[in-house]
mmCIF file of N, CA and C in Angstrom:
data_model
loop_
_atom_site.group_PDB
_atom_site.id
_atom_site.type_symbol
_atom_site.label_atom_id
_atom_site.label_comp_id
_atom_site.label_asym_id
_atom_site.label_seq_id
_atom_site.Cartn_x
_atom_site.Cartn_y
_atom_site.Cartn_z
ATOM 1 N N MET A 968 -71.937 37.444 -74.675
ATOM 2 C CA MET A 968 -72.087 36.867 -75.828
ATOM 3 C C MET A 968 -71.081 37.379 -76.925
ATOM 4 N N ARG A 969 -70.413 36.493 -77.563
ATOM 5 C CA ARG A 969 -69.319 36.751 -78.558
ATOM 6 C C ARG A 969 -69.947 36.291 -79.858
ATOM 7 N N TYR A 970 -69.628 37.130 -80.914
ATOM 8 C CA TYR A 970 -70.295 36.728 -82.192
ATOM 9 C C TYR A 970 -69.310 37.435 -83.359
ATOM 10 N N PHE A 971 -69.643 36.971 -84.531
ATOM 11 C CA PHE A 971 -68.818 37.754 -85.726
ATOM 12 C C PHE A 971 -69.866 37.840 -86.742
ATOM 13 N N ILE A 972 -69.560 38.541 -87.745
ATOM 14 C CA ILE A 972 -70.516 38.951 -88.894
ATOM 15 C C ILE A 972 -70.088 38.234 -90.196
ATOM 16 N N ILE A 973 -71.134 37.772 -90.858
ATOM 17 C CA ILE A 973 -70.686 37.501 -92.256
ATOM 18 C C ILE A 973 -71.467 38.240 -93.068
ATOM 19 N N ARG A 974 -70.761 39.031 -94.140
ATOM 20 C CA ARG A 974 -71.357 39.873 -94.991
ATOM 21 C C ARG A 974 -71.478 39.272 -96.335
ATOM 22 N N ASN A 975 -72.648 39.308 -96.899
ATOM 23 C CA ASN A 975 -73.006 38.852 -98.256
ATOM 24 C C ASN A 975 -73.074 40.026 -99.130
ATOM 25 N N ARG A 976 -72.412 40.191 -100.117
ATOM 26 C CA ARG A 976 -72.469 41.386 -100.943
ATOM 27 C C ARG A 976 -72.705 40.954 -102.376
ATOM 28 N N TYR A 977 -73.541 41.677 -103.065
ATOM 29 C CA TYR A 977 -74.011 41.313 -104.479
ATOM 30 C C TYR A 977 -74.432 42.607 -105.205
ATOM 31 N N LYS A 978 -74.546 42.567 -106.507
ATOM 32 C CA LYS A 978 -75.047 43.744 -107.255
ATOM 33 C C LYS A 978 -76.390 43.331 -107.829
ATOM 34 N N GLN A 979 -77.174 44.346 -108.105
ATOM 35 C CA GLN A 979 -78.447 44.297 -108.938
ATOM 36 C C GLN A 979 -78.587 45.408 -109.953
ATOM 37 N N ASP A 980 -79.316 45.133 -110.984
ATOM 38 C CA ASP A 980 -79.410 45.994 -112.061
ATOM 39 C C ASP A 980 -81.081 46.456 -112.091
ATOM 40 N N ARG A 981 -81.377 47.646 -112.794
ATOM 41 C CA ARG A 981 -82.684 48.025 -112.960
ATOM 42 C C ARG A 981 -83.136 47.321 -114.196
ATOM 43 N N THR A 982 -84.616 46.999 -114.036
ATOM 44 C CA THR A 982 -85.136 46.327 -115.372
ATOM 45 C C THR A 982 -85.686 47.572 -116.019
ATOM 46 N N PRO A 983 -86.157 47.273 -117.387
ATOM 47 C CA PRO A 983 -86.700 48.388 -118.188
ATOM 48 C C PRO A 983 -87.929 49.049 -117.553
ATOM 49 N N SER A 984 -88.624 48.346 -116.662
ATOM 50 C CA SER A 984 -89.826 49.043 -116.045
ATOM 51 C C SER A 984 -89.465 49.839 -114.870
ATOM 52 N N GLY A 985 -88.171 49.810 -114.540
ATOM 53 C CA GLY A 985 -87.695 50.672 -113.392
ATOM 54 C C GLY A 985 -87.593 50.119 -112.008
ATOM 55 N N ARG A 986 -87.948 48.684 -111.971
ATOM 56 C CA ARG A 986 -87.720 48.030 -110.711
ATOM 57 C C ARG A 986 -86.378 47.320 -110.618
ATOM 58 N N TRP A 987 -86.082 46.795 -109.429
ATOM 59 C CA TRP A 987 -84.817 46.113 -109.306
ATOM 60 C C TRP A 987 -84.874 44.729 -109.709
ATOM 61 N N SER A 988 -84.024 44.216 -110.549
ATOM 62 C CA SER A 988 -83.996 42.885 -110.962
ATOM 63 C C SER A 988 -83.837 41.799 -109.811
ATOM 64 N N ARG A 989 -84.448 40.722 -109.995
ATOM 65 C CA ARG A 989 -84.271 39.576 -109.047
ATOM 66 C C ARG A 989 -82.896 38.882 -109.318
ATOM 67 N N SER A 990 -82.277 38.976 -110.395
ATOM 68 C CA SER A 990 -81.029 38.348 -110.780
ATOM 69 C C SER A 990 -79.907 39.158 -110.062
ATOM 70 N N THR A 991 -79.035 38.464 -109.455
ATOM 71 C CA THR A 991 -77.957 39.242 -108.924
ATOM 72 C C THR A 991 -76.575 38.601 -109.493
ATOM 73 N N TYR A 992 -75.467 39.375 -109.286
ATOM 74 C CA TYR A 992 -74.287 38.921 -109.751
ATOM 75 C C TYR A 992 -73.178 39.577 -108.967
ATOM 76 N N ASP A 993 -71.920 39.196 -109.156
ATOM 77 C CA ASP A 993 -70.661 39.536 -108.375
ATOM 78 C C ASP A 993 -70.877 39.286 -106.786
ATOM 79 N N HIS A 994 -71.200 38.047 -106.583
ATOM 80 C CA HIS A 994 -71.425 37.634 -105.304
ATOM 81 C C HIS A 994 -70.011 37.495 -104.500
ATOM 82 N N GLU A 995 -70.137 38.076 -103.162
ATOM 83 C CA GLU A 995 -68.831 37.937 -102.350
ATOM 84 C C GLU A 995 -69.403 37.510 -101.015
ATOM 85 N N ARG A 996 -68.696 36.696 -100.413
ATOM 86 C CA ARG A 996 -69.084 36.402 -98.873
ATOM 87 C C ARG A 996 -67.854 36.474 -98.056
ATOM 88 N N GLU A 997 -67.863 37.247 -97.011
ATOM 89 C CA GLU A 997 -66.720 37.384 -96.178
ATOM 90 C C GLU A 997 -67.038 37.555 -94.675
ATOM 91 N N ALA A 998 -66.069 37.151 -93.992
ATOM 92 C CA ALA A 998 -66.351 37.454 -92.423
ATOM 93 C C ALA A 998 -65.778 38.767 -91.965
ATOM 94 N N MET A 999 -66.337 39.237 -90.936
ATOM 95 C CA MET A 999 -65.862 40.410 -90.370
ATOM 96 C C MET A 999 -65.983 40.425 -88.808
ATOM 97 N N SER A 1000 -64.870 40.893 -88.246
ATOM 98 C CA SER A 1000 -64.941 41.028 -86.733
ATOM 99 C C SER A 1000 -65.860 42.105 -86.358
ATOM 100 N N THR A 1001 -66.242 42.129 -85.173
ATOM 101 C CA THR A 1001 -66.923 43.334 -84.727
ATOM 102 C C THR A 1001 -66.422 44.594 -84.956
ATOM 103 N N PHE A 1002 -64.948 44.664 -84.840
ATOM 104 C CA PHE A 1002 -64.243 46.048 -85.124
ATOM 105 C C PHE A 1002 -64.572 46.473 -86.531
ATOM 106 N N GLU A 1003 -64.372 45.457 -87.542
ATOM 107 C CA GLU A 1003 -64.476 45.871 -88.839
ATOM 108 C C GLU A 1003 -66.021 46.256 -89.072
ATOM 109 N N TYR A 1004 -67.017 45.555 -88.575
ATOM 110 C CA TYR A 1004 -68.411 45.802 -88.689
ATOM 111 C C TYR A 1004 -68.661 47.188 -88.262
ATOM 112 N N GLY A 1005 -68.181 47.510 -87.075
ATOM 113 C CA GLY A 1005 -68.294 48.893 -86.527
ATOM 114 C C GLY A 1005 -67.901 49.949 -87.470
ATOM 115 N N ASN A 1006 -66.807 49.796 -88.066
ATOM 116 C CA ASN A 1006 -66.338 50.772 -89.032
ATOM 117 C C ASN A 1006 -67.079 50.855 -90.303
ATOM 118 N N ALA A 1007 -67.532 49.593 -90.813
ATOM 119 C CA ALA A 1007 -68.229 49.712 -92.102
ATOM 120 C C ALA A 1007 -69.629 50.176 -91.991
ATOM 121 N N THR A 1008 -70.288 50.100 -90.850
ATOM 122 C CA THR A 1008 -71.737 50.448 -90.643
ATOM 123 C C THR A 1008 -71.879 51.784 -89.793
ATOM 124 N N SER A 1009 -70.738 52.435 -89.552
ATOM 125 C CA SER A 1009 -70.783 53.645 -88.724
ATOM 126 C C SER A 1009 -71.547 54.689 -89.424
ATOM 127 N N PRO A 1010 -72.290 55.472 -88.768
ATOM 128 C CA PRO A 1010 -73.148 56.595 -89.568
ATOM 129 C C PRO A 1010 -72.197 57.432 -90.534
ATOM 130 N N ASP A 1011 -71.056 57.718 -90.154
ATOM 131 C CA ASP A 1011 -70.253 58.469 -91.195
ATOM 132 C C ASP A 1011 -69.943 57.703 -92.404
ATOM 133 N N ALA A 1012 -69.618 56.425 -92.241
ATOM 134 C CA ALA A 1012 -69.175 55.573 -93.265
ATOM 135 C C ALA A 1012 -70.563 55.369 -94.302
ATOM 136 N N LEU A 1013 -71.710 55.161 -93.684
ATOM 137 C CA LEU A 1013 -72.963 55.086 -94.543
ATOM 138 C C LEU A 1013 -73.244 56.297 -95.199
ATOM 139 N N ARG A 1014 -73.108 57.422 -94.531
ATOM 140 C CA ARG A 1014 -73.273 58.772 -95.150
ATOM 141 C C ARG A 1014 -72.308 59.055 -96.341
ATOM 142 N N PHE A 1015 -70.989 58.701 -96.127
ATOM 143 C CA PHE A 1015 -70.047 58.884 -97.201
ATOM 144 C C PHE A 1015 -70.364 58.196 -98.407
ATOM 145 N N PHE A 1016 -70.807 56.956 -98.302
ATOM 146 C CA PHE A 1016 -71.199 56.008 -99.534
ATOM 147 C C PHE A 1016 -72.647 56.326 -99.906
ATOM 148 N N SER A 1017 -73.406 57.169 -99.333
ATOM 149 C CA SER A 1017 -74.724 57.416 -99.624
ATOM 150 C C SER A 1017 -75.526 56.169 -99.637
ATOM 151 N N ALA A 1018 -75.410 55.479 -98.544
ATOM 152 C CA ALA A 1018 -76.022 54.067 -98.296
ATOM 153 C C ALA A 1018 -77.329 54.333 -97.618
ATOM 154 N N ARG A 1019 -78.250 53.447 -97.826
ATOM 155 C CA ARG A 1019 -79.384 53.326 -97.022
ATOM 156 C C ARG A 1019 -79.271 52.050 -96.248
ATOM 157 N N ALA A 1020 -79.531 52.258 -95.005
ATOM 158 C CA ALA A 1020 -79.266 51.200 -94.033
ATOM 159 C C ALA A 1020 -80.676 50.628 -93.521
ATOM 160 N N THR A 1021 -80.756 49.326 -93.180
ATOM 161 C CA THR A 1021 -81.972 48.721 -92.546
ATOM 162 C C THR A 1021 -81.473 48.183 -91.222
ATOM 163 N N ARG A 1022 -82.061 48.617 -90.144
ATOM 164 C CA ARG A 1022 -81.676 48.216 -88.819
ATOM 165 C C ARG A 1022 -82.756 47.269 -88.208
ATOM 166 N N GLU A 1023 -82.267 46.338 -87.633
ATOM 167 C CA GLU A 1023 -83.233 45.295 -86.882
ATOM 168 C C GLU A 1023 -82.639 44.989 -85.411
ATOM 169 N N HIS A 1024 -83.567 44.577 -84.605
ATOM 170 C CA HIS A 1024 -83.212 44.110 -83.330
ATOM 171 C C HIS A 1024 -82.640 42.681 -83.423
ATOM 172 N N THR A 1025 -81.504 42.481 -83.145
ATOM 173 C CA THR A 1025 -80.824 41.119 -83.338
ATOM 174 C C THR A 1025 -80.534 40.723 -81.672
ATOM 175 N N LYS A 1026 -79.884 39.514 -81.643
ATOM 176 C CA LYS A 1026 -79.407 39.093 -80.271
ATOM 177 C C LYS A 1026 -78.296 40.072 -79.776
ATOM 178 N N ALA A 1027 -77.579 40.528 -80.671
ATOM 179 C CA ALA A 1027 -76.472 41.472 -80.364
ATOM 180 C C ALA A 1027 -76.983 42.932 -80.105
ATOM 181 N N GLY A 1028 -78.170 43.282 -80.272
ATOM 182 C CA GLY A 1028 -78.828 44.531 -80.087
ATOM 183 C C GLY A 1028 -79.397 45.038 -81.391
ATOM 184 N N TYR A 1029 -79.623 46.272 -81.268
ATOM 185 C CA TYR A 1029 -80.297 47.038 -82.625
ATOM 186 C C TYR A 1029 -79.112 47.321 -83.586
ATOM 187 N N MET A 1030 -79.045 46.669 -84.625
ATOM 188 C CA MET A 1030 -77.769 46.741 -85.477
ATOM 189 C C MET A 1030 -78.296 46.755 -87.006
ATOM 190 N N VAL A 1031 -77.362 47.282 -87.842
ATOM 191 C CA VAL A 1031 -77.414 47.234 -89.224
ATOM 192 C C VAL A 1031 -77.525 45.856 -89.936
ATOM 193 N N THR A 1032 -78.593 45.461 -90.559
ATOM 194 C CA THR A 1032 -78.699 44.063 -91.095
ATOM 195 C C THR A 1032 -78.585 44.225 -92.568
ATOM 196 N N CYS A 1033 -78.848 45.294 -93.164
ATOM 197 C CA CYS A 1033 -78.671 45.424 -94.588
ATOM 198 C C CYS A 1033 -78.396 46.726 -95.026
ATOM 199 N N ALA A 1034 -77.440 46.933 -96.075
ATOM 200 C CA ALA A 1034 -77.120 48.334 -96.461
ATOM 201 C C ALA A 1034 -77.203 48.163 -98.026
ATOM 202 N N VAL A 1035 -77.823 49.357 -98.615
ATOM 203 C CA VAL A 1035 -77.919 49.339 -100.144
ATOM 204 C C VAL A 1035 -77.053 50.668 -100.441
ATOM 205 N N LEU A 1036 -75.938 50.438 -101.342
ATOM 206 C CA LEU A 1036 -75.156 51.424 -101.909
ATOM 207 C C LEU A 1036 -75.233 51.677 -103.336
ATOM 208 N N PRO A 1037 -75.332 52.957 -103.839
ATOM 209 C CA PRO A 1037 -75.354 53.097 -105.237
ATOM 210 C C PRO A 1037 -73.997 52.723 -105.858
ATOM 211 N N VAL A 1038 -74.028 52.296 -107.078
ATOM 212 C CA VAL A 1038 -72.769 51.971 -107.701
ATOM 213 C C VAL A 1038 -72.470 52.981 -108.878
ATOM 214 N N GLY A 1039 -71.386 53.723 -108.881
ATOM 215 C CA GLY A 1039 -71.153 54.637 -109.938
ATOM 216 C C GLY A 1039 -72.032 55.869 -109.883
ATOM 217 N N TRP A 1040 -72.026 56.589 -110.887
ATOM 218 C CA TRP A 1040 -72.811 57.999 -110.945
ATOM 219 C C TRP A 1040 -74.308 57.630 -111.394
ATOM 220 N N GLY A 1041 -74.569 56.567 -112.064
ATOM 221 C CA GLY A 1041 -75.822 56.342 -112.502
ATOM 222 C C GLY A 1041 -76.692 55.676 -111.395
ATOM 223 N N ASN A 1042 -77.840 55.535 -111.687
ATOM 224 C CA ASN A 1042 -78.751 54.831 -110.652
ATOM 225 C C ASN A 1042 -79.239 53.554 -111.272
ATOM 226 N N SER A 1043 -78.524 53.004 -112.187
ATOM 227 C CA SER A 1043 -79.136 51.690 -112.792
ATOM 228 C C SER A 1043 -78.470 50.524 -112.061
ATOM 229 N N THR A 1044 -77.585 50.608 -111.274
ATOM 230 C CA THR A 1044 -76.986 49.476 -110.585
ATOM 231 C C THR A 1044 -76.895 49.835 -109.055
ATOM 232 N N ARG A 1045 -77.054 48.901 -108.246
ATOM 233 C CA ARG A 1045 -76.940 48.968 -106.777
ATOM 234 C C ARG A 1045 -76.156 47.792 -106.201
ATOM 235 N N MET A 1046 -75.504 47.997 -105.094
ATOM 236 C CA MET A 1046 -74.745 46.974 -104.387
ATOM 237 C C MET A 1046 -75.608 46.747 -103.082
ATOM 238 N N VAL A 1047 -75.762 45.582 -102.796
ATOM 239 C CA VAL A 1047 -76.507 45.263 -101.496
ATOM 240 C C VAL A 1047 -75.667 44.348 -100.582
ATOM 241 N N GLU A 1048 -75.673 44.785 -99.349
ATOM 242 C CA GLU A 1048 -74.700 44.074 -98.366
ATOM 243 C C GLU A 1048 -75.665 43.609 -97.264
ATOM 244 N N ASP A 1049 -75.820 42.227 -97.095
ATOM 245 C CA ASP A 1049 -76.520 41.646 -96.048
ATOM 246 C C ASP A 1049 -75.688 41.329 -94.918
ATOM 247 N N TYR A 1050 -75.994 41.538 -93.714
ATOM 248 C CA TYR A 1050 -75.120 41.058 -92.562
ATOM 249 C C TYR A 1050 -75.773 40.062 -91.779
ATOM 250 N N ALA A 1051 -75.130 38.921 -91.558
ATOM 251 C CA ALA A 1051 -75.731 37.915 -90.701
ATOM 252 C C ALA A 1051 -74.796 37.629 -89.442
ATOM 253 N N PHE A 1052 -75.298 37.746 -88.312
ATOM 254 C CA PHE A 1052 -74.603 37.565 -87.093
ATOM 255 C C PHE A 1052 -74.584 36.177 -86.595
ATOM 256 N N ILE A 1053 -73.315 35.688 -86.437
ATOM 257 C CA ILE A 1053 -73.105 34.336 -86.038
ATOM 258 C C ILE A 1053 -72.603 34.212 -84.634
ATOM 259 N N GLU A 1054 -73.446 33.807 -83.725
ATOM 260 C CA GLU A 1054 -73.129 33.581 -82.289
ATOM 261 C C GLU A 1054 -72.148 32.376 -81.926
ATOM 262 N N ILE A 1055 -71.040 32.709 -81.360
ATOM 263 C CA ILE A 1055 -70.089 31.518 -80.937
ATOM 264 C C ILE A 1055 -70.533 30.928 -79.627
ATOM 265 N N PRO A 1056 -70.901 29.780 -79.495
ATOM 266 C CA PRO A 1056 -71.354 29.193 -78.321
ATOM 267 C C PRO A 1056 -70.299 29.326 -77.201
ATOM 268 N N SER A 1057 -70.762 29.657 -75.972
ATOM 269 C CA SER A 1057 -69.711 29.787 -74.806
ATOM 270 C C SER A 1057 -68.903 28.529 -74.522
ATOM 271 N N GLU A 1058 -69.533 27.261 -74.792
ATOM 272 C CA GLU A 1058 -68.689 26.124 -74.578
ATOM 273 C C GLU A 1058 -67.620 25.819 -75.563
ATOM 274 N N ALA A 1059 -67.535 26.658 -76.606
ATOM 275 C CA ALA A 1059 -66.514 26.526 -77.615
ATOM 276 C C ALA A 1059 -65.313 27.185 -77.277
ATOM 277 N N PHE A 1060 -65.478 28.072 -76.256
ATOM 278 C CA PHE A 1060 -64.361 29.068 -75.901
ATOM 279 C C PHE A 1060 -63.354 28.487 -74.887
ATOM 280 N N GLY A 1061 -62.025 28.678 -75.110
ATOM 281 C CA GLY A 1061 -61.162 28.458 -74.125
ATOM 282 C C GLY A 1061 -60.534 30.014 -73.719
ATOM 283 N N THR A 1062 -59.709 30.152 -72.787
ATOM 284 C CA THR A 1062 -59.391 31.469 -72.440
ATOM 285 C C THR A 1062 -58.624 32.058 -73.604
ATOM 286 N N ARG A 1063 -57.610 31.410 -74.268
ATOM 287 C CA ARG A 1063 -56.943 31.954 -75.333
ATOM 288 C C ARG A 1063 -57.931 32.549 -76.441
ATOM 289 N N GLU A 1064 -58.744 31.658 -76.854
ATOM 290 C CA GLU A 1064 -59.787 31.998 -77.922
ATOM 291 C C GLU A 1064 -60.617 33.219 -77.552
ATOM 292 N N ALA A 1065 -60.984 33.276 -76.351
ATOM 293 C CA ALA A 1065 -61.909 34.400 -75.895
ATOM 294 C C ALA A 1065 -61.152 35.665 -76.005
ATOM 295 N N LEU A 1066 -59.864 35.623 -75.553
ATOM 296 C CA LEU A 1066 -59.093 36.857 -75.663
ATOM 297 C C LEU A 1066 -58.790 37.326 -77.008
ATOM 298 N N ILE A 1067 -58.559 36.367 -77.848
ATOM 299 C CA ILE A 1067 -58.354 36.696 -79.329
ATOM 300 C C ILE A 1067 -59.552 37.236 -80.050
ATOM 301 N N VAL A 1068 -60.633 36.568 -79.741
ATOM 302 C CA VAL A 1068 -61.864 36.996 -80.532
ATOM 303 C C VAL A 1068 -62.311 38.389 -80.015
ATOM 304 N N ASP A 1069 -62.111 38.644 -78.691
ATOM 305 C CA ASP A 1069 -62.499 39.954 -78.134
ATOM 306 C C ASP A 1069 -61.563 41.153 -78.688
ATOM 307 N N ALA A 1070 -60.242 40.805 -78.887
ATOM 308 C CA ALA A 1070 -59.309 41.715 -79.439
ATOM 309 C C ALA A 1070 -59.183 41.686 -80.864
ATOM 310 N N ALA A 1071 -59.962 40.947 -81.683
ATOM 311 C CA ALA A 1071 -59.630 40.704 -83.136
ATOM 312 C C ALA A 1071 -60.025 42.115 -83.832
ATOM 313 N N ARG A 1072 -58.969 42.254 -84.704
ATOM 314 C CA ARG A 1072 -59.122 43.427 -85.594
ATOM 315 C C ARG A 1072 -59.537 43.077 -86.995
ATOM 316 N N SER A 1073 -59.409 41.792 -87.264
ATOM 317 C CA SER A 1073 -59.959 41.321 -88.651
ATOM 318 C C SER A 1073 -60.322 39.819 -88.484
ATOM 319 N N ALA A 1074 -61.174 39.413 -89.433
ATOM 320 C CA ALA A 1074 -61.631 38.061 -89.562
ATOM 321 C C ALA A 1074 -61.747 37.725 -90.915
ATOM 322 N N THR A 1075 -61.192 36.494 -91.304
ATOM 323 C CA THR A 1075 -61.250 36.127 -92.799
ATOM 324 C C THR A 1075 -61.920 34.843 -92.835
ATOM 325 N N LEU A 1076 -62.634 34.657 -94.062
ATOM 326 C CA LEU A 1076 -63.445 33.419 -94.260
ATOM 327 C C LEU A 1076 -62.909 32.668 -95.383
ATOM 328 N N LYS A 1077 -62.597 31.398 -95.138
ATOM 329 C CA LYS A 1077 -62.042 30.462 -96.125
ATOM 330 C C LYS A 1077 -63.034 29.272 -96.170
ATOM 331 N N THR A 1078 -63.203 28.632 -97.367
ATOM 332 C CA THR A 1078 -63.853 27.321 -97.418
ATOM 333 C C THR A 1078 -62.837 26.307 -97.758
ATOM 334 N N VAL A 1079 -62.644 25.256 -96.844
ATOM 335 C CA VAL A 1079 -61.658 24.226 -97.008
ATOM 336 C C VAL A 1079 -62.490 22.886 -96.813
ATOM 337 N N GLY A 1080 -62.375 22.043 -97.714
ATOM 338 C CA GLY A 1080 -63.148 20.818 -97.768
ATOM 339 C C GLY A 1080 -64.570 20.752 -97.327
ATOM 340 N N GLY A 1081 -65.223 21.846 -97.813
ATOM 341 C CA GLY A 1081 -66.642 21.873 -97.516
ATOM 342 C C GLY A 1081 -67.043 22.683 -96.246
ATOM 343 N N HIS A 1082 -66.035 23.072 -95.527
ATOM 344 C CA HIS A 1082 -66.228 23.696 -94.127
ATOM 345 C C HIS A 1082 -65.758 25.115 -94.339
ATOM 346 N N GLU A 1083 -66.565 26.061 -93.695
ATOM 347 C CA GLU A 1083 -66.319 27.377 -93.668
ATOM 348 C C GLU A 1083 -65.363 27.609 -92.394
ATOM 349 N N LEU A 1084 -64.332 28.185 -92.646
ATOM 350 C CA LEU A 1084 -63.331 28.457 -91.548
ATOM 351 C C LEU A 1084 -63.165 29.936 -91.424
ATOM 352 N N VAL A 1085 -63.371 30.515 -90.118
ATOM 353 C CA VAL A 1085 -63.018 31.915 -89.822
ATOM 354 C C VAL A 1085 -61.847 32.055 -88.998
ATOM 355 N N THR A 1086 -60.899 32.768 -89.488
ATOM 356 C CA THR A 1086 -59.657 33.054 -88.825
ATOM 357 C C THR A 1086 -59.632 34.459 -88.194
ATOM 358 N N PHE A 1087 -59.627 34.553 -86.907
ATOM 359 C CA PHE A 1087 -59.550 35.785 -86.161
ATOM 360 C C PHE A 1087 -58.198 36.141 -85.878
ATOM 361 N N GLU A 1088 -57.748 37.476 -86.080
ATOM 362 C CA GLU A 1088 -56.434 37.859 -85.923
ATOM 363 C C GLU A 1088 -56.399 39.189 -85.081
ATOM 364 N N THR A 1089 -55.407 39.214 -84.122
ATOM 365 C CA THR A 1089 -55.464 40.392 -83.347
ATOM 366 C C THR A 1089 -54.377 41.416 -83.976
ATOM 367 N N ALA A 1090 -54.336 42.543 -83.357
ATOM 368 C CA ALA A 1090 -53.349 43.567 -83.804
ATOM 369 C C ALA A 1090 -51.786 42.954 -83.514
ATOM 370 N N CYS A 1091 -51.008 43.300 -84.381
ATOM 371 C CA CYS A 1091 -49.535 42.610 -84.118
ATOM 372 C C CYS A 1091 -48.798 43.630 -83.176
ATOM 373 N N ASP A 1092 -47.950 42.907 -82.485
ATOM 374 C CA ASP A 1092 -46.967 43.680 -81.574
ATOM 375 C C ASP A 1092 -45.722 44.252 -82.323
ATOM 376 N N LYS A 1093 -44.922 44.868 -81.674
ATOM 377 C CA LYS A 1093 -43.697 45.459 -82.371
ATOM 378 C C LYS A 1093 -42.887 44.608 -83.208
ATOM 379 N N SER A 1094 -42.797 43.359 -82.681
ATOM 380 C CA SER A 1094 -41.912 42.277 -83.295
ATOM 381 C C SER A 1094 -42.667 41.630 -84.567
ATOM 382 N N GLY A 1095 -43.852 42.063 -84.772
ATOM 383 C CA GLY A 1095 -44.686 41.485 -85.942
ATOM 384 C C GLY A 1095 -45.415 40.181 -85.657
ATOM 385 N N HIS A 1096 -45.570 39.839 -84.399
ATOM 386 C CA HIS A 1096 -46.218 38.590 -83.867
ATOM 387 C C HIS A 1096 -47.723 38.901 -83.737
ATOM 388 N N CYS A 1097 -48.544 38.158 -84.380
ATOM 389 C CA CYS A 1097 -50.049 38.366 -84.262
ATOM 390 C C CYS A 1097 -50.545 37.029 -83.667
ATOM 391 N N GLU A 1098 -51.507 37.112 -82.785
ATOM 392 C CA GLU A 1098 -52.306 35.873 -82.278
ATOM 393 C C GLU A 1098 -53.454 35.670 -83.161
ATOM 394 N N THR A 1099 -53.646 34.318 -83.514
ATOM 395 C CA THR A 1099 -54.813 34.041 -84.357
ATOM 396 C C THR A 1099 -55.425 32.755 -83.813
ATOM 397 N N CYS A 1100 -56.596 32.559 -84.175
ATOM 398 C CA CYS A 1100 -57.371 31.348 -83.827
ATOM 399 C C CYS A 1100 -58.463 31.112 -84.972
ATOM 400 N N VAL A 1101 -58.807 29.788 -85.148
ATOM 401 C CA VAL A 1101 -59.690 29.472 -86.353
ATOM 402 C C VAL A 1101 -60.917 28.797 -85.820
ATOM 403 N N TYR A 1102 -61.990 29.215 -86.238
ATOM 404 C CA TYR A 1102 -63.389 28.877 -85.830
ATOM 405 C C TYR A 1102 -63.901 27.995 -86.979
ATOM 406 N N ASP A 1103 -64.436 26.922 -86.857
ATOM 407 C CA ASP A 1103 -65.208 26.087 -87.818
ATOM 408 C C ASP A 1103 -66.747 26.352 -87.600
ATOM 409 N N VAL A 1104 -67.363 27.080 -88.605
ATOM 410 C CA VAL A 1104 -68.810 27.557 -88.599
ATOM 411 C C VAL A 1104 -69.666 26.309 -88.501
ATOM 412 N N ALA A 1105 -69.392 25.236 -89.222
ATOM 413 C CA ALA A 1105 -70.278 24.104 -89.265
ATOM 414 C C ALA A 1105 -70.292 23.335 -87.974
ATOM 415 N N ALA A 1106 -69.005 23.030 -87.470
ATOM 416 C CA ALA A 1106 -68.869 22.275 -86.239
ATOM 417 C C ALA A 1106 -69.161 23.167 -85.075
ATOM 418 N N ARG A 1107 -69.223 24.397 -85.128
ATOM 419 C CA ARG A 1107 -69.328 25.247 -83.911
ATOM 420 C C ARG A 1107 -68.295 25.159 -82.877
ATOM 421 N N ARG A 1108 -67.114 25.082 -83.393
ATOM 422 C CA ARG A 1108 -66.078 24.865 -82.358
ATOM 423 C C ARG A 1108 -64.685 25.488 -83.092
ATOM 424 N N PHE A 1109 -63.696 25.673 -82.011
ATOM 425 C CA PHE A 1109 -62.422 26.067 -82.580
ATOM 426 C C PHE A 1109 -61.584 24.946 -82.854
ATOM 427 N N VAL A 1110 -60.796 25.187 -84.046
ATOM 428 C CA VAL A 1110 -59.993 23.970 -84.563
ATOM 429 C C VAL A 1110 -58.524 24.536 -84.629
ATOM 430 N N GLY A 1111 -57.510 23.552 -84.679
ATOM 431 C CA GLY A 1111 -56.126 23.920 -84.979
ATOM 432 C C GLY A 1111 -55.528 24.523 -83.709
#
């Protein structure tokens, strides 16, 4: 099974009563390769940022699905990161795409014409050449 991760990141403030507000701001949505996800949710990274992580059993195994990080030195704002696992169907793959997704060091998310496109990129060789492929999330297939 091959998949990638979409991370939704936003901030919340405390209300005067001490609870967390339902209103959120500074929304970001980005795609991550499994390599980037592994680095972002490693125990050392979570410990370094003093993050609390929620783990759940997903199709990809027992993984971090939500992380809550304090922002600044005060405790009046927090950053929440939700991770959504998107499985790529096996019929969408060709040999080239499978090799690139397996070796991807980064994934970027762009919205073009109402479609979310994820670009997977491998590590570059000595000449600076990088292999890339583009996946359309809505159509569930590789394009271009």
